Short mmCIF file of C-alpha atoms in Angstrom, two decimals:
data_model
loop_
_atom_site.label_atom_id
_atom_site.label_comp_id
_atom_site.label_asym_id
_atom_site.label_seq_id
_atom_site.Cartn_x
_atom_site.Cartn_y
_atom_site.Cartn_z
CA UNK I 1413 -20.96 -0.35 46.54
CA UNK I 1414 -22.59 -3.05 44.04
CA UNK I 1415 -25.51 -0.68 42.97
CA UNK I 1416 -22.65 2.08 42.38
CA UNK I 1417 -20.62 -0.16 40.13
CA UNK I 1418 -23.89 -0.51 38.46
CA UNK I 1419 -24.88 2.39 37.88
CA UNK I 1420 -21.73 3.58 36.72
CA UNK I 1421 -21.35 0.31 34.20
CA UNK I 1422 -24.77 1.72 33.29
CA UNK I 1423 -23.72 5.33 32.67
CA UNK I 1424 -20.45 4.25 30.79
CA UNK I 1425 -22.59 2.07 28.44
CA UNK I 1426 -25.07 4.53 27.54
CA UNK I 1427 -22.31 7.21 26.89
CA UNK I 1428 -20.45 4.40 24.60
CA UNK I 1429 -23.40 3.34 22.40
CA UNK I 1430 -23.72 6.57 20.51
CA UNK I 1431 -20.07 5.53 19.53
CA UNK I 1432 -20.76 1.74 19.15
CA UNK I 1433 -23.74 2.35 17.06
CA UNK I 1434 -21.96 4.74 14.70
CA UNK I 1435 -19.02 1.98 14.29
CA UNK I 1436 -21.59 -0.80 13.57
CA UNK I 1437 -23.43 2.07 10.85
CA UNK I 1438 -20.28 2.51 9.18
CA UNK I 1439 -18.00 0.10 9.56
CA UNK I 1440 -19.14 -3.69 10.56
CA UNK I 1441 -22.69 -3.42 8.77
CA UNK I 1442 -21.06 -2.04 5.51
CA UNK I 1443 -18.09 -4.83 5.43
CA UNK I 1444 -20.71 -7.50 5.77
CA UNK I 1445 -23.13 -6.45 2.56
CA UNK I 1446 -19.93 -6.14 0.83
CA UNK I 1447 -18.85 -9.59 1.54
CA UNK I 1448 -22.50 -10.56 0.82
CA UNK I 1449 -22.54 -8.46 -2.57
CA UNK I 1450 -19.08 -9.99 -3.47
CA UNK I 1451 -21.10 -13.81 -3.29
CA UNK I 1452 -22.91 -12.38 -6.44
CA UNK I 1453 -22.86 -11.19 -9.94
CA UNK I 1454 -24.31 -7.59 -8.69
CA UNK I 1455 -23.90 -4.44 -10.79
CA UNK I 1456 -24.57 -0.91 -10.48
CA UNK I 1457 -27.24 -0.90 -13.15
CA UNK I 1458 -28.52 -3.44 -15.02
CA UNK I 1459 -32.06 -4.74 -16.37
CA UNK I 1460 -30.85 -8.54 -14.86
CA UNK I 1461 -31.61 -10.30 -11.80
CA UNK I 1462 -29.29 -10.02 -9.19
CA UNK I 1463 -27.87 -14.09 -8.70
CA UNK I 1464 -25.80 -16.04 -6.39
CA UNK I 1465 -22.10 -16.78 -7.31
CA UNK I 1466 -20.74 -18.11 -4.62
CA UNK I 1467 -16.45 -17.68 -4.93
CA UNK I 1468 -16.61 -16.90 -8.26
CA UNK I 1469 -15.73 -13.41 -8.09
CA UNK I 1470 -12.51 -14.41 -5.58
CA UNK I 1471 -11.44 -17.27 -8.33
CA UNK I 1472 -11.58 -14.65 -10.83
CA UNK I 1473 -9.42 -12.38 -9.22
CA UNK I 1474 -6.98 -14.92 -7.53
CA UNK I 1475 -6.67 -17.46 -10.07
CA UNK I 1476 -2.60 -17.55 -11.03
CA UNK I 1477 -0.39 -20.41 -11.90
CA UNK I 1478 3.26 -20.91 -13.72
CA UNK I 1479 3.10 -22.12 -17.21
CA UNK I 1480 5.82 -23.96 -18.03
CA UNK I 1481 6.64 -23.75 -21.55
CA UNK I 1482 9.63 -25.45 -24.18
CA UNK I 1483 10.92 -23.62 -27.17
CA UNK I 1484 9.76 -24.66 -30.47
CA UNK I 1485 11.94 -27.25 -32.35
CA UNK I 1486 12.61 -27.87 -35.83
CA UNK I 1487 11.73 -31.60 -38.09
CA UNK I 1488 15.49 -32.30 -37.27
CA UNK I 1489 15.04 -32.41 -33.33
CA UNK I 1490 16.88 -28.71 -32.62
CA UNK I 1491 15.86 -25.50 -30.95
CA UNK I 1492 14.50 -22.81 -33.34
CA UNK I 1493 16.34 -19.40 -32.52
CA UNK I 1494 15.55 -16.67 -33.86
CA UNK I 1495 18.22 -13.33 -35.54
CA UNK I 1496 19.42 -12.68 -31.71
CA UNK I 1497 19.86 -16.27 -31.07
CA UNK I 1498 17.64 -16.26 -28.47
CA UNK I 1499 14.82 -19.43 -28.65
CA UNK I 1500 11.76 -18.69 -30.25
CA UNK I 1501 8.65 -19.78 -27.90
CA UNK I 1502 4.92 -20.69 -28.35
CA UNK I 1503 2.25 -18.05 -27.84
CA UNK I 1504 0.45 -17.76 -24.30
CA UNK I 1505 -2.33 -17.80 -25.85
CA UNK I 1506 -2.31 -21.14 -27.78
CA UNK I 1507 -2.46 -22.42 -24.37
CA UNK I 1508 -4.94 -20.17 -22.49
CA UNK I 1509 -7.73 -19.85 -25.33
CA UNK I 1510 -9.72 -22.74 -26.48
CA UNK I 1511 -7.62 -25.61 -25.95
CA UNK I 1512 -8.62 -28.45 -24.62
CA UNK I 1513 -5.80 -30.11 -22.86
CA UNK I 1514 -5.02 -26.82 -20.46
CA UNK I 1515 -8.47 -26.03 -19.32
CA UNK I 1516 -6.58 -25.09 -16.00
CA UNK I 1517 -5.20 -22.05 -18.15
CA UNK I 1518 -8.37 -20.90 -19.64
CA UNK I 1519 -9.17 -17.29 -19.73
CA UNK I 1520 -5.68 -16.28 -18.55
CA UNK I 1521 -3.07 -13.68 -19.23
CA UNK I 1522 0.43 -13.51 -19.43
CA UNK I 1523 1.56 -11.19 -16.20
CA UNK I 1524 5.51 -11.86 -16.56
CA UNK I 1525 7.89 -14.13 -17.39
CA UNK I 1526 11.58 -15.63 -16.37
CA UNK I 1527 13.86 -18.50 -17.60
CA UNK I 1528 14.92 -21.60 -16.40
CA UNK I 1529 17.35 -22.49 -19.02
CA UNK I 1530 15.37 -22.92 -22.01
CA UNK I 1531 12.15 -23.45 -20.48
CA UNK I 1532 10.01 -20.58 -20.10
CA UNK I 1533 8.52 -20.05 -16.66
CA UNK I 1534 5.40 -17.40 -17.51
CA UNK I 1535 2.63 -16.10 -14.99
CA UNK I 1536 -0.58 -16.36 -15.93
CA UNK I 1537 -3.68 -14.83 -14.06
CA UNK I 1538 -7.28 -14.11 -14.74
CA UNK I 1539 -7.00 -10.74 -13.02
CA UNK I 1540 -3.58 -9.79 -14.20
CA UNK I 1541 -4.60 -5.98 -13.23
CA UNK I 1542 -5.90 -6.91 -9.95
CA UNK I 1543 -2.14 -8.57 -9.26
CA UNK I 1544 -0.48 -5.64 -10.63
CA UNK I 1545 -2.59 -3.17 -8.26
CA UNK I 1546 -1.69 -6.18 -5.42
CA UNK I 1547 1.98 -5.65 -6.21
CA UNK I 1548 1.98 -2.16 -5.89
CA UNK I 1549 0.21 -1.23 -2.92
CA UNK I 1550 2.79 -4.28 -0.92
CA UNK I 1551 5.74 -2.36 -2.69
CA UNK I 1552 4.28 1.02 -1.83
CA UNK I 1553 3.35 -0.54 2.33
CA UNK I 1554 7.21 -2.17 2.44
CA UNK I 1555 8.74 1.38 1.25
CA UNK I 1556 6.36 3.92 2.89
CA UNK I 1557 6.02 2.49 6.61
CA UNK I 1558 9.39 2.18 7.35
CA UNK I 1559 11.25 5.28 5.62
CA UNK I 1560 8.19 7.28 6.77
CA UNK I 1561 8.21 6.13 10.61
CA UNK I 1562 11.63 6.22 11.02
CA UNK I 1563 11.89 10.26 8.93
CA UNK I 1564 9.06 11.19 11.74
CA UNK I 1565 10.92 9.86 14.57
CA UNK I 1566 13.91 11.57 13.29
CA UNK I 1567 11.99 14.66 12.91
CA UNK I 1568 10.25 14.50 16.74
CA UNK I 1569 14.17 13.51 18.22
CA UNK I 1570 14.79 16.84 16.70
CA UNK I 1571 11.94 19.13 17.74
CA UNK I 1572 11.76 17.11 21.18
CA UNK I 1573 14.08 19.98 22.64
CA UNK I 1574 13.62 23.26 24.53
CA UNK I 1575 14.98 25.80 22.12
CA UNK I 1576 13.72 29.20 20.47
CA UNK I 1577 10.85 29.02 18.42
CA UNK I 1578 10.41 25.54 18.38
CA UNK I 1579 6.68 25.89 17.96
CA UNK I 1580 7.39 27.32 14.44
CA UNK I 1581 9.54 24.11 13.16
CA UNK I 1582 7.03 21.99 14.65
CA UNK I 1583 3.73 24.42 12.65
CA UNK I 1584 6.09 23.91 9.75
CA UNK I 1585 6.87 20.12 9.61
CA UNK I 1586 3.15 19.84 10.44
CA UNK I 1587 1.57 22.06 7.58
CA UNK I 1588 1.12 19.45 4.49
CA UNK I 1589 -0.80 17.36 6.89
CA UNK I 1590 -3.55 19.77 7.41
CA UNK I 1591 -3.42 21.02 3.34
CA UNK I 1592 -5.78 18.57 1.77
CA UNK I 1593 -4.60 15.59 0.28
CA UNK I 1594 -6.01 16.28 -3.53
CA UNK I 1595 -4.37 19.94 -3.65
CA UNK I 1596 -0.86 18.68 -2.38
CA UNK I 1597 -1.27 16.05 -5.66
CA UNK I 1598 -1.77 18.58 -7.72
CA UNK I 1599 0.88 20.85 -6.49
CA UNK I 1600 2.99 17.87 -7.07
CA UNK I 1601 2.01 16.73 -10.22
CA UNK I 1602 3.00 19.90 -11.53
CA UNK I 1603 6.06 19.57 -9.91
CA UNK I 1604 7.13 15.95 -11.55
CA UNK I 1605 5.72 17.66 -15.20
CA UNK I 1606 8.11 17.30 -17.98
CA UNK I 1607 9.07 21.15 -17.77
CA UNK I 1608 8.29 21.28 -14.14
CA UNK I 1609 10.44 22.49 -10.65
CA UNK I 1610 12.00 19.61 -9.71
CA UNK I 1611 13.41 18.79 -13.81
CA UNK I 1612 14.57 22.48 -13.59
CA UNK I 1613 16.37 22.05 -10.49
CA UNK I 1614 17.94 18.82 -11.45
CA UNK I 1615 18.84 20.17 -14.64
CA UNK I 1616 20.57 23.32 -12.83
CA UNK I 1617 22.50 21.40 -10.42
CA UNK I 1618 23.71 19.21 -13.03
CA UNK I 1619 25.12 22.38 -15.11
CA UNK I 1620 22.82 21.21 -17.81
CA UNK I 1621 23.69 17.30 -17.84
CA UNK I 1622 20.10 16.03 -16.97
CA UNK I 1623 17.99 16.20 -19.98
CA UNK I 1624 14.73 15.96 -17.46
CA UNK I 1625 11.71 13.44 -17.46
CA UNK I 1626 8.49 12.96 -17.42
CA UNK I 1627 8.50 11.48 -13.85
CA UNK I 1628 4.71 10.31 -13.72
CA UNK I 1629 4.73 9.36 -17.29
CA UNK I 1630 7.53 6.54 -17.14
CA UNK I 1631 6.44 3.06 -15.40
CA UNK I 1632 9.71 2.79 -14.45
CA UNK I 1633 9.83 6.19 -11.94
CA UNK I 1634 5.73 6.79 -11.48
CA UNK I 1635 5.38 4.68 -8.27
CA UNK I 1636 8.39 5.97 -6.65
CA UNK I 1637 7.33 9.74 -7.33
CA UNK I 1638 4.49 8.73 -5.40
CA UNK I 1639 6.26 7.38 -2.99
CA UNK I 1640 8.35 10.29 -2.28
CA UNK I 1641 5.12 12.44 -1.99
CA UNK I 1642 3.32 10.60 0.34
CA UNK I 1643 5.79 10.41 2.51
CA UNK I 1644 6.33 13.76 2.82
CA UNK I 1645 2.89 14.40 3.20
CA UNK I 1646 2.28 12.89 6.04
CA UNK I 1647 5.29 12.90 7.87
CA UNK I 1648 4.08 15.30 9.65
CA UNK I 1649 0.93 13.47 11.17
CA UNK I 1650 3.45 10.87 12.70
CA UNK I 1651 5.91 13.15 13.53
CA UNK I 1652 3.23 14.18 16.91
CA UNK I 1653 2.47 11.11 17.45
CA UNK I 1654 6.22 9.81 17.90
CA UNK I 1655 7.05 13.30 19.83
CA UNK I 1656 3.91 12.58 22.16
CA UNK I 1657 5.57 9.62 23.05
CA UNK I 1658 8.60 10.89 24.08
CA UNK I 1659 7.08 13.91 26.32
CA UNK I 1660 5.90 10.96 28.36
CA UNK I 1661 9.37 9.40 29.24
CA UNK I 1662 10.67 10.65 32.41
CA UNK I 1663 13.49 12.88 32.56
CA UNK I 1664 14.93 11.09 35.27
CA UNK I 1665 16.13 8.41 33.07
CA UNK I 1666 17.90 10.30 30.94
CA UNK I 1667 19.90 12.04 34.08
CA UNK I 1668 20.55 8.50 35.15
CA UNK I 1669 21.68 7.81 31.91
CA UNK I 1670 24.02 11.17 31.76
CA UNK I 1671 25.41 10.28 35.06
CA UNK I 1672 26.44 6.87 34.03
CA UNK I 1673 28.03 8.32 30.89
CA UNK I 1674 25.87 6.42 28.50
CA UNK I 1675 26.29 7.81 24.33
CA UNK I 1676 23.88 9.57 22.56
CA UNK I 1677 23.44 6.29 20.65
CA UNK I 1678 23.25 4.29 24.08
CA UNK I 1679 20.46 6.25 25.89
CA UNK I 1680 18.23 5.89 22.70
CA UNK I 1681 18.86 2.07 22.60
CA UNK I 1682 18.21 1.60 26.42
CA UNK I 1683 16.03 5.03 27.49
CA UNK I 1684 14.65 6.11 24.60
CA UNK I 1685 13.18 3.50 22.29
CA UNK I 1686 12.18 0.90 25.25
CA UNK I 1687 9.88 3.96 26.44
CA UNK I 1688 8.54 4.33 22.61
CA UNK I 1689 7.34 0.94 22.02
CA UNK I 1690 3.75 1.62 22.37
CA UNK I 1691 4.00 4.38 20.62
CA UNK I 1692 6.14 2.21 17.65
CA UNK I 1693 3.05 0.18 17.21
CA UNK I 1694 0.22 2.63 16.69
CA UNK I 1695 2.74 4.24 14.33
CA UNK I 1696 3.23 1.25 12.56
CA UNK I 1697 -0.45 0.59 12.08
CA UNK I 1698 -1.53 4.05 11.26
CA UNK I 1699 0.84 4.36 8.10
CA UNK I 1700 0.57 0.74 7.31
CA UNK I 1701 -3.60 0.88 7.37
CA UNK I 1702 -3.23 4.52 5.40
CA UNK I 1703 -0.73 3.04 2.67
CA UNK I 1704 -2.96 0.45 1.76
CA UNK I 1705 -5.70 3.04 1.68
CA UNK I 1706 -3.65 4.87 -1.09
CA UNK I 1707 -6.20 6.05 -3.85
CA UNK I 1708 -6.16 9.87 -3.68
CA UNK I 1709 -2.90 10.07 -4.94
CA UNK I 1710 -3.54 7.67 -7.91
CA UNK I 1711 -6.54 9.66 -8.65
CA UNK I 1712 -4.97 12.41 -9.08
CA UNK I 1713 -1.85 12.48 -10.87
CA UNK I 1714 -1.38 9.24 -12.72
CA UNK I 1715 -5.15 7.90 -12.96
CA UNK I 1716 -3.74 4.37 -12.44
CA UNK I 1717 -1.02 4.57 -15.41
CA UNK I 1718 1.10 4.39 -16.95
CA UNK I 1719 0.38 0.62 -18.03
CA UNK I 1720 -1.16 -0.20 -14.80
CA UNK I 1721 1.94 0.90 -12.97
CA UNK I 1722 0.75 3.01 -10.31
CA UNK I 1723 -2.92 0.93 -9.99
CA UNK I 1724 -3.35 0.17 -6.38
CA UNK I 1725 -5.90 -2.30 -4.56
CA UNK I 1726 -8.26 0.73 -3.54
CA UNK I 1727 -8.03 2.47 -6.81
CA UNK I 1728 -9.56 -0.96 -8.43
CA UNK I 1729 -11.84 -1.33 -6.09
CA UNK I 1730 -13.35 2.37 -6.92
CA UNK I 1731 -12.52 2.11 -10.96
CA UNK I 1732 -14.02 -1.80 -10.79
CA UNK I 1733 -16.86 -0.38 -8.56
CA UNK I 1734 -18.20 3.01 -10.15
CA UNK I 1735 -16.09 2.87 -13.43
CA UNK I 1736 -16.94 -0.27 -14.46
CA UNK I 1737 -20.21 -0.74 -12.43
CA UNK I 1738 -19.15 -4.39 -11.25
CA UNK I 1739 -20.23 -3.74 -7.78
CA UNK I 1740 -19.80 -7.47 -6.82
CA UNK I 1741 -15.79 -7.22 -7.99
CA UNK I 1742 -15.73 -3.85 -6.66
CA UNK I 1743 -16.90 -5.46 -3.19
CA UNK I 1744 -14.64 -8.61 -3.38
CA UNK I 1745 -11.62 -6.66 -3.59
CA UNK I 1746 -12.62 -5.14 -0.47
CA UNK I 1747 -12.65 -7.83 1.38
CA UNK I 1748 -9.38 -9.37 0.39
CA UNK I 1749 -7.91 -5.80 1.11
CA UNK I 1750 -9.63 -5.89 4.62
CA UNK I 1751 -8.42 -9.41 5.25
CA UNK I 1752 -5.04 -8.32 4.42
CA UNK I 1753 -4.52 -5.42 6.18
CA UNK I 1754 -6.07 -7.14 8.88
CA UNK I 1755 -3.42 -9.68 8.66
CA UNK I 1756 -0.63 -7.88 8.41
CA UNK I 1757 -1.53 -5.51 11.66
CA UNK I 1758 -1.84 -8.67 14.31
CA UNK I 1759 1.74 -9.86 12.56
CA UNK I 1760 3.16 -6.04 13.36
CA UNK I 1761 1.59 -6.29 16.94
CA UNK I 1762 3.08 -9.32 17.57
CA UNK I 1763 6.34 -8.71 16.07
CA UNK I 1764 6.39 -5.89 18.05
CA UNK I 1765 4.78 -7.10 21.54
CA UNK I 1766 6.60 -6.69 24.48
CA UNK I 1767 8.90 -10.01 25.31
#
């Protein structure tokens, strides 16, 4: 029996290690010579020496603090307003450029600002595109995973049934997955254009009372458009996952449930979603890893803008990369996206372990 198990731990190696060897190629060996390149000042071409950094490159893009800062006052003691009455402040910069007694602010920029009565409280980074990219993919992760999981477990509750021509709803809800991601973006793009479908169908519905908008031109609505593309993108991809999870619950529970006159709402709390909680974690992983990975998108229809609005962590990483040829940056920001997402997947598994 021993020299069986052997040879069978033998056979199950060998078959693996085409597989292990193609993760180590292309996944653990790469991370690691990024982390390396990210400990110096490496570019994609230049006639310098490559040298040693050490953290620089992280301290560059993680250095933030709060400057506090007091309006300006007059020779007579009082606060200097200006038309509006609102207080008139000192420039960021007199503090962040060549002065002496805030070295700790040196080299920063003005991110954003809020009051605390009449001090000003203002964000300062070194990277203040980096934390704007940062911002965006965590508000694009928060909106996406949820709205998208829970749409394709609607969508697989529906199509879980046996009734005519199912197959086609389930082709259908399934077809932008397989349309590449790059044409869907620009099938969209033209879609959110000033005189595109969706102002024209707005501006019908309305009987003429919305003027339209330029959906990916405005910071205010170029993130969300985004949003609301993505999701329904991929929807789709989910969508099988959550209804292969439910072909795997036994009927027998939900007769048991019938028979003891449990709701609708009843046998999904106690049947239903108990018997989908693996399935609610791979879910959960899958779109949060692929949010994070958002850069297609950007790419495509807003390029980053419009001021910095749409910029996400993998987008820099590329533009900092290739654009800018500041492969040590480019490789830093990998690793603190890595780390992250890393991060944030053990806290969904154990959020959502079983107790």
């Amino acid at each position: 029996m021993a020299s069986k198990l052997t040879t069978s731990n033998r056979a199950g190696w060998a078959f693996a290690l085409p597989g292990f060897g193609l993760l180590a190629m292309f996944i653990v060996v790469p991370f690691f010579f990024a982390f390396f390149l990210s400990l110096t000042n490496q570019r994609l071409i230049s006639p310098n020496p490559t040298e040693f950094v050490g953290l620089d490159n992280y301290r560059n893009l993680l250095g933030i603090r709060v400057l506090s800062i007091e309006p300006e006052v007059n020779a007579a003691g009082e606060i200097v307003r200006d038309e509006t009455g609102a207080p008139e402040y000192p420039r960021v910069r007199t503090f962040t450029r060549n002065n002496p007694d805030y070295p700790q602010y040196a080299g920063m920029r003005e991110w954003f600002r809020w009051h605390s009565g009449d001090t000003a409280k203002v964000v300062v980074a070194r990277d203040v595109v980096f934390w704007k990219s940062l911002r965006n993919t965590l508000m694009f992760v928060l909106v996406v995973a949820p709205v998208q999981g829970a749409l394709a477990l609607g969508l697989a509750l529906l199509i879980n049934q046996r009734l005519r021509a199912i197959n086609i709803y389930r082709a259908i809800y399934f077809m932008p997955v397989v349309v590449s991601i790059v044409v869907v973006s620009l099938l969209w793009r033209f879609l959110y254009a000033e005189e595109g479908l969706l102002n024209s169908i707005l501006h019908g519905l309305s009987f003429g009372m919305f003027e339209g908008r330029d959906w990916l031109g405005d910071p205010d609505t170029a993130l969300g458009a985004i949003k609301a593309m993505s999701i329904w993108q991929a929807v789709g991809f989910h969508m099988v996952i959550w209804l292969s999870g439910l072909q795997t619950i036994s009927p027998t529970l939900y007769e048991a449930s019938a028979i003891e006159g449990a709701s609708k709402w009843q046998t999904f709390r106690y049947v239903t979603w108990p018997g989908l909680r693996n399935t609610a974690v791979l879910v959960l992983i899958v779109i949060t890893m692929q949010a994070f990975a958002l850069f297609a998108q950007i790419d495509v229809m807003t390029n980053g803008g419009p001021l910095d609005s749409t910029t996400t962590v993998v987008f820099q990483a590329v533009e900092r990369g290739y654009g800018k040829q500041d492969i040590s940056g480019g490789a830093a920001i990998s690793v603190i996206l890595f780390l992250l997402v890393l991060t944030i997947s053990l806290i969904q598994r154990y959020l959502t372990r079983e107790k």
